[in-house]
Short mmCIF file of C-alpha atoms in Angstrom, two decimals:
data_model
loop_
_atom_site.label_atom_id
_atom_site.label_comp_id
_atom_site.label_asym_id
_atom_site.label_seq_id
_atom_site.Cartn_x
_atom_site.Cartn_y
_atom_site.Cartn_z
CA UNK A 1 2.00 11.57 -6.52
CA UNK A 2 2.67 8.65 -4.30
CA UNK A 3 -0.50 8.54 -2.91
CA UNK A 4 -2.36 7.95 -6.00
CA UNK A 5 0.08 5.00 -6.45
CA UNK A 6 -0.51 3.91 -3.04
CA UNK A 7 -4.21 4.09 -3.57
CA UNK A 8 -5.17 2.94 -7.08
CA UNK A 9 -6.85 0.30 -8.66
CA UNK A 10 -3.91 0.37 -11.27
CA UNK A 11 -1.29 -2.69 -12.22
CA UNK A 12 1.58 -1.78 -9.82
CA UNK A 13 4.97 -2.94 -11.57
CA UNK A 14 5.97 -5.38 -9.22
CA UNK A 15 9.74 -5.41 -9.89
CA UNK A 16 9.52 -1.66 -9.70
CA UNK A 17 7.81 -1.84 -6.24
CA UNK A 18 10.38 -4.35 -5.08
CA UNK A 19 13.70 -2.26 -6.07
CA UNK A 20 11.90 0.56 -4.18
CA UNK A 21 11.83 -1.75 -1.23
CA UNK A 22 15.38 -2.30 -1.96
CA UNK A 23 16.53 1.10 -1.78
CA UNK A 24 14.11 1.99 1.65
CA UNK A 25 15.32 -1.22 3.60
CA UNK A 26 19.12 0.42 2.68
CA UNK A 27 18.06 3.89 3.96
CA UNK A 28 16.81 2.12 7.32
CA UNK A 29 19.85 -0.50 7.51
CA UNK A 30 21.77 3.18 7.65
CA UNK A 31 19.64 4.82 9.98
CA UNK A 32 20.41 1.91 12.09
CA UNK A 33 23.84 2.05 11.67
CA UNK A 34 23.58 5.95 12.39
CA UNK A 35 21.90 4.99 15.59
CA UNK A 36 24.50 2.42 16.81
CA UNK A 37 27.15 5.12 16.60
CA UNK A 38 25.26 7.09 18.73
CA UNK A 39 25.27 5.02 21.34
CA UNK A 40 28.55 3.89 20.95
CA UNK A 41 29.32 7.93 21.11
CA UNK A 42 27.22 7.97 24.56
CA UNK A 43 29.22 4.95 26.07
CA UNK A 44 32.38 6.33 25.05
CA UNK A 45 31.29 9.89 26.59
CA UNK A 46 31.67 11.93 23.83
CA UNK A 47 27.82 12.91 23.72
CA UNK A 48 26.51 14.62 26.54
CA UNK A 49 22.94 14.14 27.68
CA UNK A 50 20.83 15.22 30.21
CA UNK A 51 20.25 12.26 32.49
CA UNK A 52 18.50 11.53 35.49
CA UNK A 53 20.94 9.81 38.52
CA UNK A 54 21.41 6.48 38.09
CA UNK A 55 20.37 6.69 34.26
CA UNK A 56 23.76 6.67 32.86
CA UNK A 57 23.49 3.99 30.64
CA UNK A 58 20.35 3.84 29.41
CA UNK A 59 21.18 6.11 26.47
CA UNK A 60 23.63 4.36 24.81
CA UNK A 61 21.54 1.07 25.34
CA UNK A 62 18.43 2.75 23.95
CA UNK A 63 20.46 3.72 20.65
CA UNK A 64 22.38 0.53 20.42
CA UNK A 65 19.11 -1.43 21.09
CA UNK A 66 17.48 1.09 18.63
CA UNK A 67 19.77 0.61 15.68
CA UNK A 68 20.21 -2.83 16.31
CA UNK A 69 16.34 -3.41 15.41
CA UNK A 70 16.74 -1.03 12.44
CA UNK A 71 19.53 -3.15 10.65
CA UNK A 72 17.76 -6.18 11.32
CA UNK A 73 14.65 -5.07 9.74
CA UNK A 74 15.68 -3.25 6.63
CA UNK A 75 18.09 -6.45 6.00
CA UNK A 76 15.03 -8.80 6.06
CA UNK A 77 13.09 -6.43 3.87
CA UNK A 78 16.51 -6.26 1.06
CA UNK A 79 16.68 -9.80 1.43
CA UNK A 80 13.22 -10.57 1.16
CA UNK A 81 13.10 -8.67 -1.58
CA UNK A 82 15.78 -9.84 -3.79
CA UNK A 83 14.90 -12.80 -3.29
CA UNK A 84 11.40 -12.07 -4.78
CA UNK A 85 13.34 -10.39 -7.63
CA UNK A 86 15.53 -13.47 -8.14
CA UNK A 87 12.87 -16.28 -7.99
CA UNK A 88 10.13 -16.06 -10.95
CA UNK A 89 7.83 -18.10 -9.40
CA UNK A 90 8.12 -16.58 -5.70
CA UNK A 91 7.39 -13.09 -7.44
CA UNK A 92 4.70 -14.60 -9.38
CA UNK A 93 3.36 -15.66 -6.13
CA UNK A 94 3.94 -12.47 -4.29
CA UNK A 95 2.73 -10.60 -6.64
CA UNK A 96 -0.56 -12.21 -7.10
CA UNK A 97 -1.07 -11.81 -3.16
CA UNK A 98 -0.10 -8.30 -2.74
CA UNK A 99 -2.12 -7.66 -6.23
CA UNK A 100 -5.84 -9.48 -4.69
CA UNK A 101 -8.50 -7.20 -3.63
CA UNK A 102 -9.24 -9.04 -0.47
CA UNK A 103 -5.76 -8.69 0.71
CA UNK A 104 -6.06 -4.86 0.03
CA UNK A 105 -9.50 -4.79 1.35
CA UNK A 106 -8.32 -6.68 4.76
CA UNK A 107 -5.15 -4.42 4.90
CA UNK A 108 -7.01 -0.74 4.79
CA UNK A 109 -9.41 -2.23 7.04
CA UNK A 110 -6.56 -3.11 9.65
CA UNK A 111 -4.66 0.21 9.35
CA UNK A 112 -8.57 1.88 9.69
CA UNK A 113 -9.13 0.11 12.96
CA UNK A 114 -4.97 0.10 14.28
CA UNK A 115 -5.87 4.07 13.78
CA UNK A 116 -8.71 4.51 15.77
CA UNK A 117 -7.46 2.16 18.31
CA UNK A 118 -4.11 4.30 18.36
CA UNK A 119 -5.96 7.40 18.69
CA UNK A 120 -8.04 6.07 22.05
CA UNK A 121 -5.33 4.63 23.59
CA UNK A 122 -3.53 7.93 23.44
CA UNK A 123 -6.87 9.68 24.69
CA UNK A 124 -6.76 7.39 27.29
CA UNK A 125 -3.04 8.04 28.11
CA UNK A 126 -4.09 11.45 28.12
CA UNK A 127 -6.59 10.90 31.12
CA UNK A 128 -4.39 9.02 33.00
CA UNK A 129 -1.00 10.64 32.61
CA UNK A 130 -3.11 13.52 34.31
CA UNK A 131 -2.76 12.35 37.89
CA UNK A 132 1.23 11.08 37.10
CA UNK A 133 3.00 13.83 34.97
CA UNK A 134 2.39 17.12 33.72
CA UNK A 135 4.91 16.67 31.18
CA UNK A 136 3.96 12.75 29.87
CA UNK A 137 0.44 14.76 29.46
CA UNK A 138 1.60 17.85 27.51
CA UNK A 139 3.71 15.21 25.58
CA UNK A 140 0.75 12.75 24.76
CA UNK A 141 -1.34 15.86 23.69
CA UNK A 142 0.96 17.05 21.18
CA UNK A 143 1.69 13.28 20.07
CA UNK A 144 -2.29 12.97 19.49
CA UNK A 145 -2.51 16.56 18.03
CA UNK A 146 -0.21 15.80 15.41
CA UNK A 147 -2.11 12.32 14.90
CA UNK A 148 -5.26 14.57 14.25
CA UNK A 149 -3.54 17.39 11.97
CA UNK A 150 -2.15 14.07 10.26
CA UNK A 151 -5.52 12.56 10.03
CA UNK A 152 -7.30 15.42 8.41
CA UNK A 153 -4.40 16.36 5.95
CA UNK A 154 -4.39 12.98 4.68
CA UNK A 155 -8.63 13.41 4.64
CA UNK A 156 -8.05 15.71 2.35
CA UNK A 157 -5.79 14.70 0.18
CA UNK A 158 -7.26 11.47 -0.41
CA UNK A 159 -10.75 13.36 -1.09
CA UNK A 160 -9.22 15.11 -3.85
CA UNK A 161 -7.52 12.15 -5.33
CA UNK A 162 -10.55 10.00 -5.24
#
């Protein structure tokens, strides 16, 4: 299971871990490119959306922008990558970093406390979007619903792993 990868004390196989990077940095670089032809589909009005008056444009924008992003950052992460895979001493290097217990320490820590700070800023958005939107508040509850159900799935798997 790819959790038990993600949260072992194990050798990871480096080279392994960096083709998989490889391969996910693709999938993105095509989800951007997926995204760019919807917008260009908007702009050419062959998508119909619902859209607000004076809001014709921001849809194909918002994809374009979107997929833009995307392809940039699953093309650093291929490059990056191969680059590690090309370079023994870089992948020494990088491997020695990603391999040192402080670094994992310091980066389960960080998504620990990006987590609870996600989860009271939405609770917060929650309170406020109260007095501006129904909707933005039905939205933000589901959003930190699914957080929760998220939360407590993962809770458990990792309990039974560990």
């Amino acid at each position: 299971m790819w959790l038990k990868r993600l949260f072992s004390d194990e050798p990871v196989d480096f080279e392994e871990q960096c083709r998989r990077r490889i391969k996910v940095g693709a999938c993105i670089v095509f989800l951007g490119l997926l995204s760019v032809a919807l917008g260009f589909l908007q702009e050419q009005k062959l998508m119909v959306f619902y859209l607000e008056a004076g809001a014709e444009d921001f849809p194909a924008h918002f994809y374009a922008s979107l997929g833009i992003g995307l392809m940039a950052g699953g093309i650093m992460t291929v490059f990056r990558n191969v680059r590690y895979l090309r370079d023994p001493a870089l992948r020494r290097k990088r491997e020695v970093a990603e391999g040192d217990e402080r670094n994992k320490l310091l980066g389960l820590r960080c998504w620990a406390y990006t987590g609870y700070t996600m989860f009271l800023l939405l609770y917060g958005g929650i309170l406020a979007s109260g007095f501006v939107s129904r909707t933005a508040a039905l939205v933000l509850l589901t959003v930190t619903g699914v957080y929760a159900l998220v939360l407590m799935l993962f809770k458990i798997c990792l309990s039974r792993l560990m």
